[in-house]
Amino acid sequence: MSEILAEATFPSVIHNNEVCEEIVKWGNKNGFPVQKAKLYNKMDGYVGFSPDNYFIKATRLPPVPGGWKVVIEKYEAESRIIPLNVKPGTNEVNRFILKMMDEYVKEGLKMELSDEVYESYGTYLRDLKVTGHTVLINTFEDFIENMR
């Protein structure tokens, strides 16, 4: 269960393609910094996550008065271990996966990559501990599964 920390509204002149930028600006200005926001259909709105266990969500208000309802909620962070494939011998993670890890850190996940390498069914792996909002972790885990 999440706890609502604050609420606000954005004016109707902010369009869909601008709301992510406005979430980041508004959050930084009001003490709820997030680095990146984007549309999360699973959450029915545009969302920016913080590694400090809160998120800012903007949803469209009805045509009259219009605009955006903005809610800042605190949440319980989840941790999960995700095994990543590595190159045998060098133990390196794919560069594209490393770039995506950086993007997900900007989106609000905390990540710790283990130095320990192990073998499972002929594949060499390193564990990645991911901590953050369940929706964000699930999205990242789906990305990793699609890369296998």
GROMACS .gro file of C-alpha atoms in nm:
model
  148
    1MET     CA    1   0.000   0.000   0.000
    2SER     CA    2   0.135   0.340  -0.087
    3GLU     CA    3   0.106   0.662   0.110
    4ILE     CA    4   0.013   0.990  -0.063
    5LEU     CA    5   0.268   1.260   0.022
    6ALA     CA    6   0.131   1.549  -0.185
    7GLU     CA    7  -0.107   1.640  -0.468
    8ALA     CA    8  -0.104   1.912  -0.733
    9THR     CA    9  -0.245   1.991  -1.077
   10PHE     CA   10  -0.077   2.083  -1.403
   11PRO     CA   11  -0.261   2.316  -1.645
   12SER     CA   12  -0.439   2.186  -1.952
   13VAL     CA   13  -0.189   2.361  -2.183
   14ILE     CA   14   0.061   2.083  -2.106
   15HIS     CA   15   0.028   1.819  -2.376
   16ASN     CA   16   0.096   1.445  -2.356
   17ASN     CA   17   0.443   1.478  -2.508
   18GLU     CA   18   0.539   1.748  -2.254
   19VAL     CA   19   0.408   1.599  -1.929
   20CYS     CA   20   0.718   1.384  -1.861
   21GLU     CA   21   0.942   1.689  -1.871
   22GLU     CA   22   0.698   1.879  -1.647
   23ILE     CA   23   0.697   1.594  -1.391
   24VAL     CA   24   1.077   1.613  -1.366
   25LYS     CA   25   1.080   1.995  -1.344
   26TRP     CA   26   0.798   2.011  -1.091
   27GLY     CA   27   0.946   1.732  -0.878
   28ASN     CA   28   1.290   1.896  -0.863
   29LYS     CA   29   1.135   2.235  -0.779
   30ASN     CA   30   0.917   2.094  -0.499
   31GLY     CA   31   1.161   1.861  -0.324
   32PHE     CA   32   1.063   1.538  -0.500
   33PRO     CA   33   1.349   1.496  -0.748
   34VAL     CA   34   1.320   1.237  -1.023
   35GLN     CA   35   1.556   1.210  -1.321
   36LYS     CA   36   1.317   1.070  -1.578
   37ALA     CA   37   0.944   1.013  -1.628
   38LYS     CA   38   0.754   0.819  -1.890
   39LEU     CA   39   0.418   0.662  -1.968
   40TYR     CA   40   0.344   0.344  -1.773
   41ASN     CA   41   0.022   0.192  -1.902
   42LYS     CA   42   0.019  -0.049  -1.607
   43MET     CA   43  -0.009   0.254  -1.377
   44ASP     CA   44  -0.256   0.446  -1.600
   45GLY     CA   45  -0.043   0.756  -1.632
   46TYR     CA   46   0.293   0.924  -1.670
   47VAL     CA   47   0.523   0.831  -1.383
   48GLY     CA   48   0.861   0.937  -1.250
   49PHE     CA   49   1.021   0.711  -0.987
   50SER     CA   50   1.271   0.811  -0.721
   51PRO     CA   51   1.530   0.581  -0.565
   52ASP     CA   52   1.406   0.733  -0.236
   53ASN     CA   53   1.089   0.519  -0.262
   54TYR     CA   54   0.834   0.763  -0.395
   55PHE     CA   55   0.689   0.831  -0.736
   56ILE     CA   56   0.517   1.120  -0.909
   57LYS     CA   57   0.222   1.024  -1.125
   58ALA     CA   58   0.029   1.251  -1.363
   59THR     CA   59  -0.310   1.145  -1.499
   60ARG     CA   60  -0.535   1.338  -1.736
   61LEU     CA   61  -0.831   1.518  -1.574
   62PRO     CA   62  -1.172   1.522  -1.748
   63PRO     CA   63  -1.215   1.784  -2.025
   64VAL     CA   64  -1.368   2.035  -1.786
   65PRO     CA   65  -1.156   2.169  -1.612
   66GLY     CA   66  -0.887   1.971  -1.801
   67GLY     CA   67  -0.522   1.949  -1.713
   68TRP     CA   68  -0.340   1.687  -1.512
   69LYS     CA   69  -0.383   1.550  -1.162
   70VAL     CA   70  -0.040   1.499  -1.002
   71VAL     CA   71   0.006   1.270  -0.703
   72ILE     CA   72   0.325   1.194  -0.512
   73GLU     CA   73   0.316   0.860  -0.335
   74LYS     CA   74   0.556   0.676  -0.107
   75TYR     CA   75   0.593   0.302  -0.169
   76GLU     CA   76   0.761  -0.004  -0.020
   77ALA     CA   77   1.065  -0.089  -0.229
   78GLU     CA   78   1.110  -0.445  -0.349
   79SER     CA   79   1.443  -0.620  -0.410
   80ARG     CA   80   1.498  -0.895  -0.662
   81ILE     CA   81   1.799  -1.087  -0.794
   82ILE     CA   82   1.818  -1.105  -1.174
   83PRO     CA   83   2.088  -1.325  -1.329
   84LEU     CA   84   2.270  -1.165  -1.625
   85ASN     CA   85   2.452  -1.358  -1.895
   86VAL     CA   86   2.825  -1.282  -1.918
   87LYS     CA   87   3.096  -1.365  -2.169
   88PRO     CA   88   3.297  -1.669  -2.061
   89GLY     CA   89   3.654  -1.579  -1.970
   90THR     CA   90   3.606  -1.201  -1.950
   91ASN     CA   91   3.288  -1.212  -1.734
   92GLU     CA   92   3.165  -0.897  -1.911
   93VAL     CA   93   2.799  -0.805  -1.935
   94ASN     CA   94   2.668  -0.711  -2.282
   95ARG     CA   95   2.727  -0.337  -2.347
   96PHE     CA   96   2.367  -0.281  -2.457
   97ILE     CA   97   2.243  -0.427  -2.127
   98LEU     CA   98   2.486  -0.201  -1.938
   99LYS     CA   99   2.344   0.104  -2.122
  100MET     CA  100   1.990  -0.004  -2.038
  101MET     CA  101   2.091  -0.054  -1.675
  102ASP     CA  102   2.205   0.311  -1.672
  103GLU     CA  103   1.866   0.416  -1.816
  104TYR     CA  104   1.676   0.221  -1.550
  105VAL     CA  105   1.892   0.379  -1.278
  106LYS     CA  106   1.779   0.718  -1.416
  107GLU     CA  107   1.422   0.590  -1.397
  108GLY     CA  108   1.463   0.513  -1.026
  109LEU     CA  109   1.605   0.163  -0.979
  110LYS     CA  110   1.901   0.089  -0.754
  111MET     CA  111   2.132  -0.179  -0.895
  112GLU     CA  112   2.425  -0.375  -0.755
  113LEU     CA  113   2.612  -0.612  -0.988
  114SER     CA  114   2.788  -0.901  -0.817
  115ASP     CA  115   3.151  -0.972  -0.907
  116GLU     CA  116   3.094  -1.344  -0.855
  117VAL     CA  117   3.044  -1.550  -1.172
  118TYR     CA  118   2.876  -1.890  -1.173
  119GLU     CA  119   2.770  -2.143  -1.432
  120SER     CA  120   2.416  -2.269  -1.483
  121TYR     CA  121   2.335  -2.517  -1.761
  122GLY     CA  122   2.641  -2.411  -1.961
  123THR     CA  123   2.573  -2.037  -1.928
  124TYR     CA  124   2.793  -1.804  -1.724
  125LEU     CA  125   2.600  -1.561  -1.505
  126ARG     CA  126   2.643  -1.271  -1.262
  127ASP     CA  127   2.368  -1.171  -1.023
  128LEU     CA  128   2.223  -0.823  -1.037
  129LYS     CA  129   2.038  -0.706  -0.725
  130VAL     CA  130   1.764  -0.464  -0.830
  131THR     CA  131   1.570  -0.252  -0.578
  132GLY     CA  132   1.276  -0.023  -0.651
  133HIS     CA  133   0.908  -0.012  -0.744
  134THR     CA  134   0.756  -0.346  -0.850
  135VAL     CA  135   0.633  -0.211  -1.186
  136LEU     CA  136   0.978  -0.074  -1.271
  137ILE     CA  137   1.151  -0.398  -1.169
  138ASN     CA  138   0.905  -0.606  -1.373
  139THR     CA  139   0.964  -0.387  -1.679
  140PHE     CA  140   1.341  -0.420  -1.643
  141GLU     CA  141   1.316  -0.796  -1.587
  142ASP     CA  142   1.102  -0.832  -1.901
  143PHE     CA  143   1.371  -0.645  -2.095
  144ILE     CA  144   1.641  -0.882  -1.964
  145GLU     CA  145   1.432  -1.189  -2.047
  146ASN     CA  146   1.382  -1.062  -2.403
  147MET     CA  147   1.760  -1.023  -2.441
  148ARG     CA  148   1.829  -1.392  -2.357
   0.00000   0.00000   0.00000
